Short mmCIF file of C-alpha atoms in Angstrom, two decimals:
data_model
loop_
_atom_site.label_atom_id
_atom_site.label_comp_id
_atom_site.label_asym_id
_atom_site.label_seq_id
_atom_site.Cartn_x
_atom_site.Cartn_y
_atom_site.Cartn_z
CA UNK A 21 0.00 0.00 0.00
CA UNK A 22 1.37 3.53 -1.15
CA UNK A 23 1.22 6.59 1.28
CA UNK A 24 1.94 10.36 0.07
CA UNK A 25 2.75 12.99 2.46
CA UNK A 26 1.73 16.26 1.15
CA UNK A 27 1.60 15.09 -2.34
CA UNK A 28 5.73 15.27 -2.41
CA UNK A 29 6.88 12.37 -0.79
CA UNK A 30 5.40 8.89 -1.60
CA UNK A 31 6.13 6.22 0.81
CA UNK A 32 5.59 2.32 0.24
CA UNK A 33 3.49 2.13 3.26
CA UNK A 34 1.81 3.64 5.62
CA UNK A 35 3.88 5.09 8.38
CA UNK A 36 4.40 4.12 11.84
CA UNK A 37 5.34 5.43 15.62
CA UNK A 38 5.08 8.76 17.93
CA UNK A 39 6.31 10.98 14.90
CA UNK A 40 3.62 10.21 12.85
CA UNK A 41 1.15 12.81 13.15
CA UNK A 42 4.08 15.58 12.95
CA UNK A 43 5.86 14.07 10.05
CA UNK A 44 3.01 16.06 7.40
CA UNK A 45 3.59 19.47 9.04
CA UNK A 46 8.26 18.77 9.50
CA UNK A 47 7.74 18.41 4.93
CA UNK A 48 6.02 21.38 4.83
CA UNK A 49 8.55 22.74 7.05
CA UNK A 50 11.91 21.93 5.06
CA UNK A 51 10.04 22.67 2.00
CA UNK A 52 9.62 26.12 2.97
CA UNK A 53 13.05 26.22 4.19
CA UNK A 54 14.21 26.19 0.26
CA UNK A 55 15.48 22.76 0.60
CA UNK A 56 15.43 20.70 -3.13
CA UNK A 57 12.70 17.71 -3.75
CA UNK A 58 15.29 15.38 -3.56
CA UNK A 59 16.75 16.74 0.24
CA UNK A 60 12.90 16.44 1.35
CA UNK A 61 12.71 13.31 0.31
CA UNK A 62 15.86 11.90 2.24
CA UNK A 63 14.78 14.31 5.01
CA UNK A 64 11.11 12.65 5.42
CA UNK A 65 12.21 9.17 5.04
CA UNK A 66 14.86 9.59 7.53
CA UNK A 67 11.95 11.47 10.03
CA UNK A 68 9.63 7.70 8.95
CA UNK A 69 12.38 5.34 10.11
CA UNK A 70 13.35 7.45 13.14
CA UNK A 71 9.72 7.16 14.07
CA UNK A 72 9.48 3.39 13.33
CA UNK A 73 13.05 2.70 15.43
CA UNK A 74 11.30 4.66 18.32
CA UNK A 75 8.05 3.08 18.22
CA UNK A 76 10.34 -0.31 18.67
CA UNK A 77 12.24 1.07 21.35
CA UNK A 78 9.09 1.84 23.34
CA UNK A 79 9.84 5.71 23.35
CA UNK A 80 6.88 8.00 23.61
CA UNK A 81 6.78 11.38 22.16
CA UNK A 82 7.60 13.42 25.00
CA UNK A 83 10.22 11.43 26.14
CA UNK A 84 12.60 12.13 22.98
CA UNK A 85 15.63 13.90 23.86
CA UNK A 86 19.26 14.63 21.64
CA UNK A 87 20.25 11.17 22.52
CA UNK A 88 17.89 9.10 20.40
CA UNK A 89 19.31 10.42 17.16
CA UNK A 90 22.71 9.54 17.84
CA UNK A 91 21.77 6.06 19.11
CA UNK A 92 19.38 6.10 15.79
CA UNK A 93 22.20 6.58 13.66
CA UNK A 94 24.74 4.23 15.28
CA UNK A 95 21.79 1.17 15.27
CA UNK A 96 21.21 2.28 11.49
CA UNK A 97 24.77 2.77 10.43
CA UNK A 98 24.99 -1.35 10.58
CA UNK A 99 21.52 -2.05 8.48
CA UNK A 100 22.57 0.24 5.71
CA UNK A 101 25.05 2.84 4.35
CA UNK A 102 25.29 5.93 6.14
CA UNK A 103 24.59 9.24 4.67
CA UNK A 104 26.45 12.57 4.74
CA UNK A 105 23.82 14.32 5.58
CA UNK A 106 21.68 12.13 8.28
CA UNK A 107 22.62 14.03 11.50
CA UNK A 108 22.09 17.18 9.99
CA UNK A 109 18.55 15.81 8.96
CA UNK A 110 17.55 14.55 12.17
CA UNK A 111 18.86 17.66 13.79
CA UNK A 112 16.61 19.77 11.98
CA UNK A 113 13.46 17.17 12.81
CA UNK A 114 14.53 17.39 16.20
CA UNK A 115 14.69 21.12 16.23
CA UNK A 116 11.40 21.36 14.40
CA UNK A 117 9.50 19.25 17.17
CA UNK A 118 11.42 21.39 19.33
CA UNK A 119 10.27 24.82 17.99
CA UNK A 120 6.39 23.29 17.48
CA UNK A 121 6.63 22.68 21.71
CA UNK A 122 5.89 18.65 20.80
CA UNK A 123 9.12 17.78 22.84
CA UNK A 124 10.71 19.64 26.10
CA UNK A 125 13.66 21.61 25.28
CA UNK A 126 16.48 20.34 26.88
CA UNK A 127 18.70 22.53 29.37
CA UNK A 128 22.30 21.36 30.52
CA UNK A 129 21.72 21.17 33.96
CA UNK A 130 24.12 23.84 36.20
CA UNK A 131 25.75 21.04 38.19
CA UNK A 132 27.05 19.65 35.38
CA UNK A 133 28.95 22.94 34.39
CA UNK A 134 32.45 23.66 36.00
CA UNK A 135 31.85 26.47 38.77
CA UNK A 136 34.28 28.64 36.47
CA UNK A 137 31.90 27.96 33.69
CA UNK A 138 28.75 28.81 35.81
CA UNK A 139 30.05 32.01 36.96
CA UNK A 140 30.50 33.31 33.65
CA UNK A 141 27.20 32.37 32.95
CA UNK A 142 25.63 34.52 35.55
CA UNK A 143 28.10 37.46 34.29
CA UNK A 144 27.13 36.71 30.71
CA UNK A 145 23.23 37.04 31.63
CA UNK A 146 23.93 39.75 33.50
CA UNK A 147 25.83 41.77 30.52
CA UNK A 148 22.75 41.38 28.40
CA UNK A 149 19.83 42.02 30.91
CA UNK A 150 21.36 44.37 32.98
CA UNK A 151 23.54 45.87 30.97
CA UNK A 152 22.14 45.19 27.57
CA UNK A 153 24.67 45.74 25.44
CA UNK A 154 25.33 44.04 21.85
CA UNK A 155 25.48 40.24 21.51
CA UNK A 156 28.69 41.11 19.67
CA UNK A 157 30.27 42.85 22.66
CA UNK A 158 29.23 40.19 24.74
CA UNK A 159 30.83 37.40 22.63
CA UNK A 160 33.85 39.30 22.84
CA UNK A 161 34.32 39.99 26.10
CA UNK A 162 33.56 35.98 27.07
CA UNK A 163 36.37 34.42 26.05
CA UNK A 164 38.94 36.41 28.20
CA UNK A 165 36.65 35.78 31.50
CA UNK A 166 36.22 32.10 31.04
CA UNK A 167 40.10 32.08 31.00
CA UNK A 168 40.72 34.60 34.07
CA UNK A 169 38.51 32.10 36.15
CA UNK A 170 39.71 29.17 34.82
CA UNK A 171 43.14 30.94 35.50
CA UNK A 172 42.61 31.59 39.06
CA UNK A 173 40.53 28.58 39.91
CA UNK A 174 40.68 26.21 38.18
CA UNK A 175 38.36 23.11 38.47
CA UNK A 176 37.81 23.94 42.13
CA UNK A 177 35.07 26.30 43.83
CA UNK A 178 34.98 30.12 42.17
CA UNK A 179 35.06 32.30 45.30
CA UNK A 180 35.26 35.81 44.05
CA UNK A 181 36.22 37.60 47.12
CA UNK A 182 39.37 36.22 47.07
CA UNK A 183 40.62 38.09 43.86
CA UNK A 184 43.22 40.42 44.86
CA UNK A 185 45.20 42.87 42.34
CA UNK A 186 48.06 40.71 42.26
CA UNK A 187 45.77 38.18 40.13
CA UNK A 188 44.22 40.83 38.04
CA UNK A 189 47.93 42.08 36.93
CA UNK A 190 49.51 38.74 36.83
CA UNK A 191 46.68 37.25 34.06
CA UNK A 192 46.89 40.42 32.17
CA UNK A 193 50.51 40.87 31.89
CA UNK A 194 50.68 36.77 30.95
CA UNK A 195 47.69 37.44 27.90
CA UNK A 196 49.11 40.31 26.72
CA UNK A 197 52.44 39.10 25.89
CA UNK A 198 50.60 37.04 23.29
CA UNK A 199 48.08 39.35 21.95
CA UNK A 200 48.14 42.10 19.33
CA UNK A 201 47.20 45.44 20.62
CA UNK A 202 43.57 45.85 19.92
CA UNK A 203 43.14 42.49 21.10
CA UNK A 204 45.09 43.48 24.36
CA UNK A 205 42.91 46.57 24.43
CA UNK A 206 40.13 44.66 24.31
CA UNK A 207 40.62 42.11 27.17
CA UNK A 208 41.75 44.95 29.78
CA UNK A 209 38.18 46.64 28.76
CA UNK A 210 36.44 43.35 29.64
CA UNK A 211 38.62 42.50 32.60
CA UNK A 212 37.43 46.08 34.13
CA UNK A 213 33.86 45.30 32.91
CA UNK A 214 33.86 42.02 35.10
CA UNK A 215 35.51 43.55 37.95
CA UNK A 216 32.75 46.05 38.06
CA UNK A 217 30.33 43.46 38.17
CA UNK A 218 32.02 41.44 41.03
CA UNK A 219 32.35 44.67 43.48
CA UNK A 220 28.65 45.85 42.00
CA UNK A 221 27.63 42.20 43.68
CA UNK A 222 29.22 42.71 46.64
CA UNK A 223 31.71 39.98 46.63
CA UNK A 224 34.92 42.63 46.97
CA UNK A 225 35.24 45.94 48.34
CA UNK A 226 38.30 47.11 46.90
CA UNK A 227 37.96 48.66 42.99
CA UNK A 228 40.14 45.68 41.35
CA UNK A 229 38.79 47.02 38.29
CA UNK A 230 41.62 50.05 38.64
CA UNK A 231 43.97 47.59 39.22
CA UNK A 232 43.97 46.25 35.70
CA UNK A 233 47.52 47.39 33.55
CA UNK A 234 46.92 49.94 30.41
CA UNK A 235 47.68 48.71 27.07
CA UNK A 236 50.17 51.49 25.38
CA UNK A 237 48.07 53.26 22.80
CA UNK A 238 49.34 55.77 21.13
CA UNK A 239 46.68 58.38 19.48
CA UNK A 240 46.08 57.63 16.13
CA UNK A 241 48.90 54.81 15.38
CA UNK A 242 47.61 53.93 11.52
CA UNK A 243 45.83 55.73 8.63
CA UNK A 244 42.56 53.94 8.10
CA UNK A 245 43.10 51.44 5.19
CA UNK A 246 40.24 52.89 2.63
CA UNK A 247 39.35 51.33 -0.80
CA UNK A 248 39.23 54.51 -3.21
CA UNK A 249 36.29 55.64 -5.14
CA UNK A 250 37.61 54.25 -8.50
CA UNK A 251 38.30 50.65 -7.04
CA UNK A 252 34.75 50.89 -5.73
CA UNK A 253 33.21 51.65 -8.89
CA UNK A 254 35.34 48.75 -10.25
CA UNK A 255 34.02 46.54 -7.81
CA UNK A 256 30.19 47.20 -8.58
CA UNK A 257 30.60 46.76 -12.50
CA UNK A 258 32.17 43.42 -11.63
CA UNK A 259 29.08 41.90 -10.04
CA UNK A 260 26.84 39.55 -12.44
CA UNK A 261 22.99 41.26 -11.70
CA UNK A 262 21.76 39.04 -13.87
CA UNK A 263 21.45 36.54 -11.10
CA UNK A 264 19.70 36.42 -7.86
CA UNK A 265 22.69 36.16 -5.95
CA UNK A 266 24.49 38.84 -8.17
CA UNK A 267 21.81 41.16 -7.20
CA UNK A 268 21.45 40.63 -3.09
CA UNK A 269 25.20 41.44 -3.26
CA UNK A 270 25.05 44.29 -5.59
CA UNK A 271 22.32 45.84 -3.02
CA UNK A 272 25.07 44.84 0.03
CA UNK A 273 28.21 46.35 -1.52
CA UNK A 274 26.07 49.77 -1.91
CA UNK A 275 25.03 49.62 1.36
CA UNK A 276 28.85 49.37 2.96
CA UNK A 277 29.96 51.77 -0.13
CA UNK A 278 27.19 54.50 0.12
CA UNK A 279 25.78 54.93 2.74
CA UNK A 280 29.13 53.01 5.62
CA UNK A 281 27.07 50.50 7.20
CA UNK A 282 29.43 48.02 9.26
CA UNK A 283 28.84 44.35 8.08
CA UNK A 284 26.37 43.78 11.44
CA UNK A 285 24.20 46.52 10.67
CA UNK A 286 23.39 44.91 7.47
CA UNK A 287 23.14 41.32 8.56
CA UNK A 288 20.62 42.17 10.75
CA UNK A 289 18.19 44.43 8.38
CA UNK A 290 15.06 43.80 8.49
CA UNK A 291 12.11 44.53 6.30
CA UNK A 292 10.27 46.80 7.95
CA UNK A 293 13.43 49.06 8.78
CA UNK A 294 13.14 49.87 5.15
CA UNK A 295 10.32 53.05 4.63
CA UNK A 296 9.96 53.78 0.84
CA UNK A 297 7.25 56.61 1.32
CA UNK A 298 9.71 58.60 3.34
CA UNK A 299 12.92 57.26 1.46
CA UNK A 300 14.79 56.50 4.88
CA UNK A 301 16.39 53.37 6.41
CA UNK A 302 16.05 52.58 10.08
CA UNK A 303 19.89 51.10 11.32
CA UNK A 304 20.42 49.50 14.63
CA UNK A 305 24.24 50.36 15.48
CA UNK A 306 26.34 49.76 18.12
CA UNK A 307 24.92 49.83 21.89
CA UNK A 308 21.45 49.29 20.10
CA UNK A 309 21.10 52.90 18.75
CA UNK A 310 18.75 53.38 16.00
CA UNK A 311 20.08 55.82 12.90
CA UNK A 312 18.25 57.26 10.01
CA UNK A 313 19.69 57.01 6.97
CA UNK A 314 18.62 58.55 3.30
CA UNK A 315 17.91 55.91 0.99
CA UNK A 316 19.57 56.66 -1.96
CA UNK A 317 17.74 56.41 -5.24
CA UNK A 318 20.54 53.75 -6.59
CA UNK A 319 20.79 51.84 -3.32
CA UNK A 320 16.30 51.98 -3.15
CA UNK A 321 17.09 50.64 -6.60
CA UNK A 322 19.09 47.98 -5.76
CA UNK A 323 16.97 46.47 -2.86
CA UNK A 324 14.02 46.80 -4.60
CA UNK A 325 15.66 44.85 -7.83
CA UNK A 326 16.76 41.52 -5.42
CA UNK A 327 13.24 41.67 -2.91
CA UNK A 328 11.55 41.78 -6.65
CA UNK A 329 13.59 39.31 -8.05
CA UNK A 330 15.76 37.33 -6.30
CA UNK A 331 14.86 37.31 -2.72
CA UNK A 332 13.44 33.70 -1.82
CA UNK A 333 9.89 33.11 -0.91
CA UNK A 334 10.13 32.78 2.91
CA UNK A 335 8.27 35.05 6.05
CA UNK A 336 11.71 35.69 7.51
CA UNK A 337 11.90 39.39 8.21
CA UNK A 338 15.38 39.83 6.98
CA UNK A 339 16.41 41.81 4.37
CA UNK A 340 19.38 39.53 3.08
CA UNK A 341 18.98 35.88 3.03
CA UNK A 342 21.62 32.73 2.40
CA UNK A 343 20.99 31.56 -1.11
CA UNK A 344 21.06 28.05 0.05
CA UNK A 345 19.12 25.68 2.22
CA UNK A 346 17.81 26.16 5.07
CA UNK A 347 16.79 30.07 3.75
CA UNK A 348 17.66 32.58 6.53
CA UNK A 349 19.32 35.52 7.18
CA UNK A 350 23.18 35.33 7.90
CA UNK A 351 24.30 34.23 11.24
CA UNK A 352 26.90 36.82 11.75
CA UNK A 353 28.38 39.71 10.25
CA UNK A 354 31.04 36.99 8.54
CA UNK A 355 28.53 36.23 5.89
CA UNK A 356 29.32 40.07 4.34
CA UNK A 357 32.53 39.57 5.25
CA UNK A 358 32.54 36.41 3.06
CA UNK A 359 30.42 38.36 0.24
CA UNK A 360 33.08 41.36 0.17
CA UNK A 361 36.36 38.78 0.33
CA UNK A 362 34.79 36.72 -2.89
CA UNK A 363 33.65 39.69 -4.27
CA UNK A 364 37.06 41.35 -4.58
CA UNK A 365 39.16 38.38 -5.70
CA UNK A 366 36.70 37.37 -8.16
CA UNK A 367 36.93 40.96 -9.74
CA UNK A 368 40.97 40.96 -9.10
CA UNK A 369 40.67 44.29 -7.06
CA UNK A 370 43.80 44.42 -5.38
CA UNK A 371 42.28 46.38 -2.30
CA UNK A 372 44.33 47.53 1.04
CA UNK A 373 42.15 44.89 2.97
CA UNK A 374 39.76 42.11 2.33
CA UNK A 375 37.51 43.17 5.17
CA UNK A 376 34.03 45.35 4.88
CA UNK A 377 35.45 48.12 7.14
CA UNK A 378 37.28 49.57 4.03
CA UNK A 379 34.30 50.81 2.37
CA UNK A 380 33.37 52.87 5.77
CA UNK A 381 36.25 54.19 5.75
CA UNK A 382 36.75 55.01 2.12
CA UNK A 383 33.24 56.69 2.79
CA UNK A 384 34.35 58.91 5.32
CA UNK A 385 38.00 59.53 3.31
CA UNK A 386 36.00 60.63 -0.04
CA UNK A 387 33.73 62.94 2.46
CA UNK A 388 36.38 65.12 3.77
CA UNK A 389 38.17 65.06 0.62
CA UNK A 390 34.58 66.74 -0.80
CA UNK A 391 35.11 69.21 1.93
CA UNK A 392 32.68 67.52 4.80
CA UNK A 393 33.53 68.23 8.27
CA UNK A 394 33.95 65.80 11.18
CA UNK A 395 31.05 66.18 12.49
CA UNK A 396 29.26 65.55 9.05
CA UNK A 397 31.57 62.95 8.88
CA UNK A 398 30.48 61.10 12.26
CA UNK A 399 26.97 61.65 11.92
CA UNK A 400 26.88 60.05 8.47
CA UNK A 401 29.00 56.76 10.09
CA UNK A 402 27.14 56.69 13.40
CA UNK A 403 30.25 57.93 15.85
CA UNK A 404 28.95 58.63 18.96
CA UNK A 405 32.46 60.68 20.08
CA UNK A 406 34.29 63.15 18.03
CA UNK A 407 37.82 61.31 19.09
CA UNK A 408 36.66 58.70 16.52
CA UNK A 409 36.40 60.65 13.83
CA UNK A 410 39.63 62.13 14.29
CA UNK A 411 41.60 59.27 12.49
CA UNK A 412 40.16 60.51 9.18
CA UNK A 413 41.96 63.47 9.50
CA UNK A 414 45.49 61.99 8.12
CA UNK A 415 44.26 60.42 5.12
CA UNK A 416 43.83 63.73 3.33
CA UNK A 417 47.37 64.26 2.50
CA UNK A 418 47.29 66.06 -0.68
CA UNK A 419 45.32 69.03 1.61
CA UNK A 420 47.80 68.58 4.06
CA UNK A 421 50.51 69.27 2.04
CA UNK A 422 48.75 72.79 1.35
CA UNK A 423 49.59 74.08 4.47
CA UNK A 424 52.94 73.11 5.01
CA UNK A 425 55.25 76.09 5.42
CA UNK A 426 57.84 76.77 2.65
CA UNK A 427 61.66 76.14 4.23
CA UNK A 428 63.26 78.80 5.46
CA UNK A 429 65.65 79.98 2.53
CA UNK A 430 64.24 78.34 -0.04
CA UNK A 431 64.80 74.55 -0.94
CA UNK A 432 68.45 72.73 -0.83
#
């Protein structure tokens, strides 16, 4: 006896165990996902003989947890030939059941966690609920505290108020002797962030957070590396808008060309941040500020060309989606990145950097070059002090040179 599931997947017969009734709605799910007839088939059939195993094993729906795909797949592995893609199939059926509230989520239980790793739990929680600040600025400041406790503590009990300064300078001056400078920078910000925290909860009464060694940093070290206008151009007339992905990132290169968004503000654009009656686009920045930009008639263009025609069918709310299965919107601001690196070799554009930041700053180098001030200058790229803006003011060399006094008696 034949059985069709949504009038995609034909089975030989009828279907059996606790996934049964869920199995209709997890095809329409991948389907919509952008995944191709033949990766729903594989994906259902997989979700059918999951469902028969646990029928066999006597497992009821709610009782499924992360285990019984991996003990799935090991009891299948020696009936048949496994498949590349199986975990990742049963991942997304187990995330689907998940997301539909048909089986528990599962949380790692605390006492499982080494006390190092629990306290930087609490201090991550408390960075994002207290503080709120930017998951970005919270995955970088993570790192460096797992390793201070894990420094001072070890595996044993985390008892905060027995940090003294001597530990604080001692793990700092270690790190640092392997770190570049911004990266140096950047722990001795967290380490005084954390340090905060632990005399905000009581657990010290001395300010260790002043304790903390300064990184040398000298005002303005570097020029900003800055594409120029021309390579930009170059860039643009490379890109193949013939094709759906040629056009989403046609519409991302103007974005980080024209208007200096940083890779993470357009990652996470969303639809409705987009008003074409007003001509404006609504920017979350750093520290969750919202911006107003003018939508320029060639960038409006641009969107408008890939939503029209290119953008895949899906109710995700982002702007820019992955052009491949599962369709969503990038995880992290490394998908732009990956767009600009690709982007540049493909059109042999030998740039000063491979990174996004380049265009932002080629932005703001083209802007005073036109005349614009620093403050035009900030407002345009979102810099909330003036000191940031200052860096742009050695690129202009040529104006420099202007006002360089002759030397006294003439040259020699």
């Amino acid at each position: 006896m034949r059985f069709a599931i949504n009038d995609q997947v034909v089975l030989s017969r009828v279907p059996e165990g606790p996934l049964v009734p869920h199995i209709s709605a997890f095809a329409v799910f991948i389907s919509a996902q952008g995944y191709a007839l033949y990766s729903i088939h594989r994906q259902v059939y997989l979700a059918v003989c999951f469902s028969q195993w646990l029928k066999q094993k006597g497992v009821e729906l709610h009782c499924i947890s992360s285990d019984h795909p991996r003990q799935y797949l090991r009891y299948r592995a020696r009936q048949v030939k496994p498949s590349r893609g199986d975990h990742a199939a049963l991942q997304h059926l187990v995330e689907f059941l998940r997301d539909e509230g048909v089986i528990p989520a599962e949380e790692v239980s605390v006492s499982r966690l080494a006390p190092a790793e629990c306290c930087a739990r609490v201090y991550e929680q408390y960075l994002y609920e207290a503080r709120g600040l930017a998951k970005a600025t919270v995955l970088n400041y993570m790192p460096f505290i797992r390793s201070f406790l894990e420094d001072r503590f070890g595996n044993g009990t985390v008892t905060l108020s027995d940090l003294c300064a001597h530990d604080v300078v001692g793990f700092v001056q270690r790190q640092a002797s392997h770190l570049n400078r911004k990266r140096a920078k950047l722990m001795t910000t967290a380490m005084r962030s954390f340090l905060r925290y632990v005399r905000y909860c009581g657990e010290v009464v001395l300010d260790l957070a002043a304790a903390v060694p300064i990184v040398a940093n000298w005002s303005m070290p570097s020029i900003p590396r800055a594409i120029c206008a021309d390579k930009v151009q170059q860039l643009l007339a490379s890109i193949d808008r013939n094709t759906a992905i040629g056009r989403r990132d046609y519409a991302i290169l103007l974005l980080l060309a024209r208007l200096g968004l940083r890779s993470s503000e357009v990652v996470f654009l969303k639809l409705d941040d987009i008003d074409w009656k007003a001509g404006t686009l609504s920017v979350r920045g750093k520290g969750g500020l919202c911006n107003k930009f003018p939508l320029f008639v060639e960038v409006g263009k641009a969107i408008a060309a890939y939503l029209q025609n290119g953008r895949p069918l899906t109710s995700n709310r982002r702007v820019f989606l992955r052009a491949k299965a599962p369709v969503r919107g990038f995880r992290g601001a490394s998908g732009v990145g990956s767009i600009v690196r690709h982007s540049l070799k493909r059109a042999q554009i030998n740039a000063p950097t491979y990174g996004t930041h380049q265009f932002r700053h080629g932005l703001a180098t083209e802007m005073l070059r036109q005349g614009a001030s620093l403050s035009e200058i900030g407002d345009v790229l979102g810099h909330r002090h003036p000191q940031t803006t200052k860096i742009y003011i050695q690129v202009d060399l040529d104006a420099l040179y202007t006002l360089a006094l002759p030397w006294p008696g003439g040259v020699r």
